[in-house]
Amino acid sequence: MKSLTYPHFCDLDIEYLGPSLDAGEAPTVIYFSLCAQESLSLDPFNQPAVFLKKKGFRVYSITLPGHGQGFDKYKAMQYWADHLDKLYVFIQNVNKFIDHIVDTSLAKANQIGVMGLSRGGFIATHLAAHPHVKAALGFAPVTNLVALNEFQELNSNPLLEELSLEAILNSLIKKKIRLYIGNRDVRVSTASAFNFISKLAEAAFQKRIRSSNAELIVGPSIGQHGHGTSPQTFDEGASWLEKQIVK
């Protein structure tokens, strides 16, 4: 599976699958997992991207902080903990990229989805707050940085509160959000995922939205630390995301 490099933008490493940029507008998903190239080409991580490409989507992937050349991806979360400022800037730059693909007629506003795996799910959920993003999908997502071992000693860092998903609840209450998690995920915390969805539903209720669009699907844990995602879940989630964007 080949991925194509996107022109340089805001210091982001971007690749994509699907229709050529010359084809103009296409339904769009931005996927976060590892580095851009691995996210789109390395099985099983690329499975939801491949699914959506076959459905006519243009699927971008952007290299996460702490990934790519010169980094050890197995220490990426420690990199995040040590460089919260870079994580903050990364999210701001991806928001600018979303504006850019709409402004250059590569995507239609409200025909953009975001999805992510594990730490990528945290980024995807953050980006769901962008006005042009219609839906967000997370597989075994990080929903609370402080629940991770690498962040245990950072409670006094003011950026932690600013980066918290709870800080953007009101910007998410009208978005379509679906998260999948194992029933005993001890890496990112099943309880944290439930608490986030519960707080998001409560925020929606306080704004007179009685039936929140946010959902959490809990299944049997697989993989190390119960922190795995099955091919079936990848396909089911990608199919859901497709329907949210094109309907």
CSV table of C-alpha atoms in Angstrom, one decimal:
chain,number,residue,atom,x,y,z
A,1,MET,CA,0.0,0.0,0.0
A,2,LYS,CA,1.6,3.3,-1.1
A,3,SER,CA,1.0,6.6,0.6
A,4,LEU,CA,1.7,10.0,-1.0
A,5,THR,CA,3.5,12.8,0.6
A,6,TYR,CA,1.5,16.0,1.1
A,7,PRO,CA,3.2,19.4,0.4
A,8,HIS,CA,5.0,20.8,3.5
A,9,PHE,CA,2.6,22.6,5.8
A,10,CYS,CA,3.2,24.1,9.3
A,11,ASP,CA,6.1,21.7,10.1
A,12,LEU,CA,3.7,18.8,9.9
A,13,ASP,CA,4.8,15.4,8.3
A,14,ILE,CA,1.7,14.5,6.2
A,15,GLU,CA,0.9,11.7,3.9
A,16,TYR,CA,-2.3,10.5,2.3
A,17,LEU,CA,-4.1,7.7,0.6
A,18,GLY,CA,-6.9,8.0,-1.9
A,19,PRO,CA,-7.9,10.4,-4.7
A,20,SER,CA,-5.1,12.6,-6.1
A,21,LEU,CA,-5.0,16.2,-4.8
A,22,ASP,CA,-5.6,17.2,-8.4
A,23,ALA,CA,-9.1,15.6,-8.2
A,24,GLY,CA,-10.2,18.4,-5.8
A,25,GLU,CA,-12.8,17.8,-3.1
A,26,ALA,CA,-13.2,14.4,-1.6
A,27,PRO,CA,-14.7,13.1,1.6
A,28,THR,CA,-11.9,13.3,4.1
A,29,VAL,CA,-10.6,11.6,7.2
A,30,ILE,CA,-7.5,12.5,9.1
A,31,TYR,CA,-6.0,9.5,11.0
A,32,PHE,CA,-3.5,9.5,13.9
A,33,SER,CA,-1.7,6.4,15.0
A,34,LEU,CA,2.1,6.4,14.6
A,35,CYS,CA,4.3,8.3,12.1
A,36,ALA,CA,2.3,9.3,8.9
A,37,GLN,CA,3.9,6.6,6.7
A,38,GLU,CA,3.5,3.7,9.2
A,39,SER,CA,-0.1,4.7,10.0
A,40,LEU,CA,-1.1,4.3,6.3
A,41,SER,CA,1.1,1.3,5.4
A,42,LEU,CA,1.8,-0.8,8.4
A,43,ASP,CA,-0.7,-3.6,9.2
A,44,PRO,CA,-2.8,-3.7,11.4
A,45,PHE,CA,-2.5,0.0,12.2
A,46,ASN,CA,-3.5,1.0,8.6
A,47,GLN,CA,-6.7,-1.1,8.5
A,48,PRO,CA,-9.2,1.6,9.0
A,49,ALA,CA,-7.4,3.9,6.6
A,50,VAL,CA,-7.4,1.2,3.9
A,51,PHE,CA,-11.1,0.6,4.5
A,52,LEU,CA,-12.0,4.2,3.9
A,53,LYS,CA,-9.7,4.6,0.9
A,54,LYS,CA,-11.7,1.8,-0.7
A,55,LYS,CA,-14.8,3.8,-0.1
A,56,GLY,CA,-13.5,6.8,-2.0
A,57,PHE,CA,-12.1,8.8,0.9
A,58,ARG,CA,-8.9,10.8,1.0
A,59,VAL,CA,-7.2,9.7,4.2
A,60,TYR,CA,-4.5,11.9,5.5
A,61,SER,CA,-2.2,10.9,8.3
A,62,ILE,CA,0.1,13.2,10.3
A,63,THR,CA,3.1,12.1,12.3
A,64,LEU,CA,2.4,12.3,16.0
A,65,PRO,CA,4.9,14.1,18.3
A,66,GLY,CA,7.6,11.7,19.4
A,67,HIS,CA,7.3,9.6,16.3
A,68,GLY,CA,9.2,9.5,13.0
A,69,GLN,CA,12.9,9.8,12.2
A,70,GLY,CA,15.1,10.2,15.3
A,71,PHE,CA,12.4,9.1,17.8
A,72,ASP,CA,11.7,5.9,19.6
A,73,LYS,CA,7.9,5.3,19.2
A,74,TYR,CA,7.9,3.1,22.3
A,75,LYS,CA,8.9,6.2,24.3
A,76,ALA,CA,6.5,8.6,22.6
A,77,MET,CA,4.3,9.1,25.7
A,78,GLN,CA,7.3,10.1,27.8
A,79,TYR,CA,8.1,12.5,25.0
A,80,TRP,CA,4.6,14.0,25.3
A,81,ALA,CA,5.0,14.3,29.1
A,82,ASP,CA,8.3,16.0,28.7
A,83,HIS,CA,7.2,18.3,25.9
A,84,LEU,CA,3.6,19.3,26.6
A,85,ASP,CA,4.3,22.6,24.8
A,86,LYS,CA,5.1,20.7,21.5
A,87,LEU,CA,1.9,18.7,21.9
A,88,TYR,CA,-0.1,21.9,22.3
A,89,VAL,CA,1.5,23.4,19.2
A,90,PHE,CA,0.9,20.2,17.2
A,91,ILE,CA,-2.9,20.3,17.9
A,92,GLN,CA,-3.0,24.0,16.9
A,93,ASN,CA,-1.1,23.3,13.6
A,94,VAL,CA,-3.4,20.4,12.7
A,95,ASN,CA,-6.4,22.7,13.3
A,96,LYS,CA,-4.7,25.1,10.8
A,97,PHE,CA,-4.3,22.2,8.3
A,98,ILE,CA,-8.0,21.5,8.5
A,99,ASP,CA,-8.7,25.1,7.6
A,100,HIS,CA,-6.2,24.8,4.8
A,101,ILE,CA,-7.8,21.8,3.1
A,102,VAL,CA,-11.2,23.5,3.2
A,103,ASP,CA,-9.8,26.8,2.0
A,104,THR,CA,-8.0,25.1,-1.0
A,105,SER,CA,-11.1,23.1,-2.0
A,106,LEU,CA,-9.6,19.7,-1.1
A,107,ALA,CA,-12.4,19.0,1.4
A,108,LYS,CA,-15.9,20.4,2.2
A,109,ALA,CA,-16.6,21.8,5.6
A,110,ASN,CA,-18.6,19.3,7.5
A,111,GLN,CA,-17.4,16.4,5.3
A,112,ILE,CA,-14.3,15.8,7.4
A,113,GLY,CA,-13.8,13.1,10.0
A,114,VAL,CA,-11.0,12.4,12.4
A,115,MET,CA,-9.9,9.1,13.8
A,116,GLY,CA,-7.1,7.8,16.0
A,117,LEU,CA,-5.6,4.8,17.7
A,118,SER,CA,-4.6,5.0,21.4
A,119,ARG,CA,-2.6,8.3,21.7
A,120,GLY,CA,-3.9,9.2,18.3
A,121,GLY,CA,-7.4,8.9,19.7
A,122,PHE,CA,-6.6,11.7,22.1
A,123,ILE,CA,-5.6,13.9,19.2
A,124,ALA,CA,-8.6,13.0,17.1
A,125,THR,CA,-11.0,13.8,20.0
A,126,HIS,CA,-9.3,17.2,20.5
A,127,LEU,CA,-9.7,18.0,16.8
A,128,ALA,CA,-13.4,17.1,16.9
A,129,ALA,CA,-13.9,20.5,18.4
A,130,HIS,CA,-12.9,22.1,15.1
A,131,PRO,CA,-16.0,23.6,13.4
A,132,HIS,CA,-15.3,21.8,10.1
A,133,VAL,CA,-15.0,18.4,11.7
A,134,LYS,CA,-18.3,16.4,11.7
A,135,ALA,CA,-17.4,13.2,13.5
A,136,ALA,CA,-14.6,11.6,15.5
A,137,LEU,CA,-13.7,7.9,16.0
A,138,GLY,CA,-11.3,6.5,18.6
A,139,PHE,CA,-9.9,3.0,19.0
A,140,ALA,CA,-8.6,2.3,22.6
A,141,PRO,CA,-8.1,6.1,23.0
A,142,VAL,CA,-6.3,8.0,25.6
A,143,THR,CA,-8.9,10.2,27.1
A,144,ASN,CA,-7.1,11.4,30.2
A,145,LEU,CA,-3.4,12.1,30.1
A,146,VAL,CA,-3.1,12.0,33.9
A,147,ALA,CA,-4.3,8.4,33.9
A,148,LEU,CA,-1.0,7.4,32.1
A,149,ASN,CA,2.1,6.4,34.1
A,150,GLU,CA,4.2,9.0,32.2
A,151,PHE,CA,2.1,11.9,33.5
A,152,GLN,CA,1.7,11.0,37.1
A,153,GLU,CA,4.2,13.6,38.3
A,154,LEU,CA,2.9,16.5,36.1
A,155,ASN,CA,-0.3,17.5,37.9
A,156,SER,CA,1.1,21.0,38.5
A,157,ASN,CA,1.8,21.8,34.9
A,158,PRO,CA,-0.9,24.3,33.7
A,159,LEU,CA,-0.8,22.9,30.2
A,160,LEU,CA,-2.2,19.7,31.4
A,161,GLU,CA,-5.5,21.4,32.2
A,162,GLU,CA,-5.5,23.3,28.9
A,163,LEU,CA,-4.9,20.0,27.0
A,164,SER,CA,-7.5,18.1,29.0
A,165,LEU,CA,-10.5,16.9,26.9
A,166,GLU,CA,-12.7,18.2,29.7
A,167,ALA,CA,-11.7,21.7,28.8
A,168,ILE,CA,-13.4,21.4,25.4
A,169,LEU,CA,-16.6,19.5,26.3
A,170,ASN,CA,-18.9,22.3,25.2
A,171,SER,CA,-17.2,22.3,21.8
A,172,LEU,CA,-17.9,18.6,21.4
A,173,ILE,CA,-21.5,18.2,22.5
A,174,LYS,CA,-23.0,18.5,19.0
A,175,LYS,CA,-20.4,16.3,17.3
A,176,LYS,CA,-20.8,12.6,16.4
A,177,ILE,CA,-18.2,10.8,18.6
A,178,ARG,CA,-17.7,7.0,18.9
A,179,LEU,CA,-15.0,5.4,21.1
A,180,TYR,CA,-14.1,1.7,21.3
A,181,ILE,CA,-12.3,0.3,24.3
A,182,GLY,CA,-11.5,-3.0,26.0
A,183,ASN,CA,-13.3,-3.9,29.2
A,184,ARG,CA,-9.9,-4.1,31.0
A,185,ASP,CA,-7.6,-1.7,29.3
A,186,VAL,CA,-5.0,-0.9,32.0
A,187,ARG,CA,-2.8,1.1,29.7
A,188,VAL,CA,-5.2,4.0,28.9
A,189,SER,CA,-7.9,3.1,31.4
A,190,THR,CA,-11.3,1.9,30.6
A,191,ALA,CA,-12.7,3.9,33.4
A,192,SER,CA,-11.2,7.1,32.0
A,193,ALA,CA,-13.0,6.5,28.7
A,194,PHE,CA,-16.3,5.9,30.5
A,195,ASN,CA,-15.8,9.0,32.6
A,196,PHE,CA,-15.1,11.2,29.6
A,197,ILE,CA,-18.2,10.0,27.7
A,198,SER,CA,-20.3,10.4,30.8
A,199,LYS,CA,-19.1,14.0,31.4
A,200,LEU,CA,-19.7,14.8,27.7
A,201,ALA,CA,-23.2,13.5,27.9
A,202,GLU,CA,-23.8,15.6,31.0
A,203,ALA,CA,-22.4,18.7,29.3
A,204,ALA,CA,-24.8,18.1,26.4
A,205,PHE,CA,-27.7,17.7,28.8
A,206,GLN,CA,-26.9,21.0,30.5
A,207,LYS,CA,-27.2,22.6,27.0
A,208,ARG,CA,-30.7,21.0,26.6
A,209,ILE,CA,-29.4,18.1,24.4
A,210,ARG,CA,-31.2,15.1,26.0
A,211,SER,CA,-29.8,12.5,23.7
A,212,SER,CA,-26.0,12.9,23.3
A,213,ASN,CA,-24.3,11.9,20.1
A,214,ALA,CA,-21.3,10.5,22.0
A,215,GLU,CA,-21.0,6.8,22.5
A,216,LEU,CA,-18.6,4.3,24.1
A,217,ILE,CA,-18.5,0.7,22.9
A,218,VAL,CA,-16.9,-1.7,25.4
A,219,GLY,CA,-15.7,-5.1,24.3
A,220,PRO,CA,-13.5,-7.9,25.5
A,221,SER,CA,-9.9,-6.7,26.0
A,222,ILE,CA,-7.2,-8.2,23.8
A,223,GLY,CA,-3.5,-7.7,23.5
A,224,GLN,CA,-0.9,-6.5,26.0
A,225,HIS,CA,-2.4,-4.7,29.0
A,226,GLY,CA,-5.8,-5.2,27.4
A,227,HIS,CA,-4.9,-2.4,25.0
A,228,GLY,CA,-5.6,-3.9,21.6
A,229,THR,CA,-8.1,-3.4,18.7
A,230,SER,CA,-9.4,-6.3,16.6
A,231,PRO,CA,-9.7,-6.2,12.7
A,232,GLN,CA,-13.5,-6.5,13.2
A,233,THR,CA,-13.5,-3.4,15.4
A,234,PHE,CA,-11.4,-1.4,12.9
A,235,ASP,CA,-13.8,-2.3,10.1
A,236,GLU,CA,-16.9,-1.6,12.2
A,237,GLY,CA,-15.6,1.8,13.4
A,238,ALA,CA,-14.4,2.9,9.9
A,239,SER,CA,-17.8,1.9,8.5
A,240,TRP,CA,-19.5,4.0,11.1
A,241,LEU,CA,-17.3,7.0,10.4
A,242,GLU,CA,-18.0,6.7,6.6
A,243,LYS,CA,-21.7,6.9,7.2
A,244,GLN,CA,-21.5,9.9,9.5
A,245,ILE,CA,-19.5,11.9,6.9
A,246,VAL,CA,-21.3,11.0,3.6
A,247,LYS,CA,-24.9,11.0,4.8
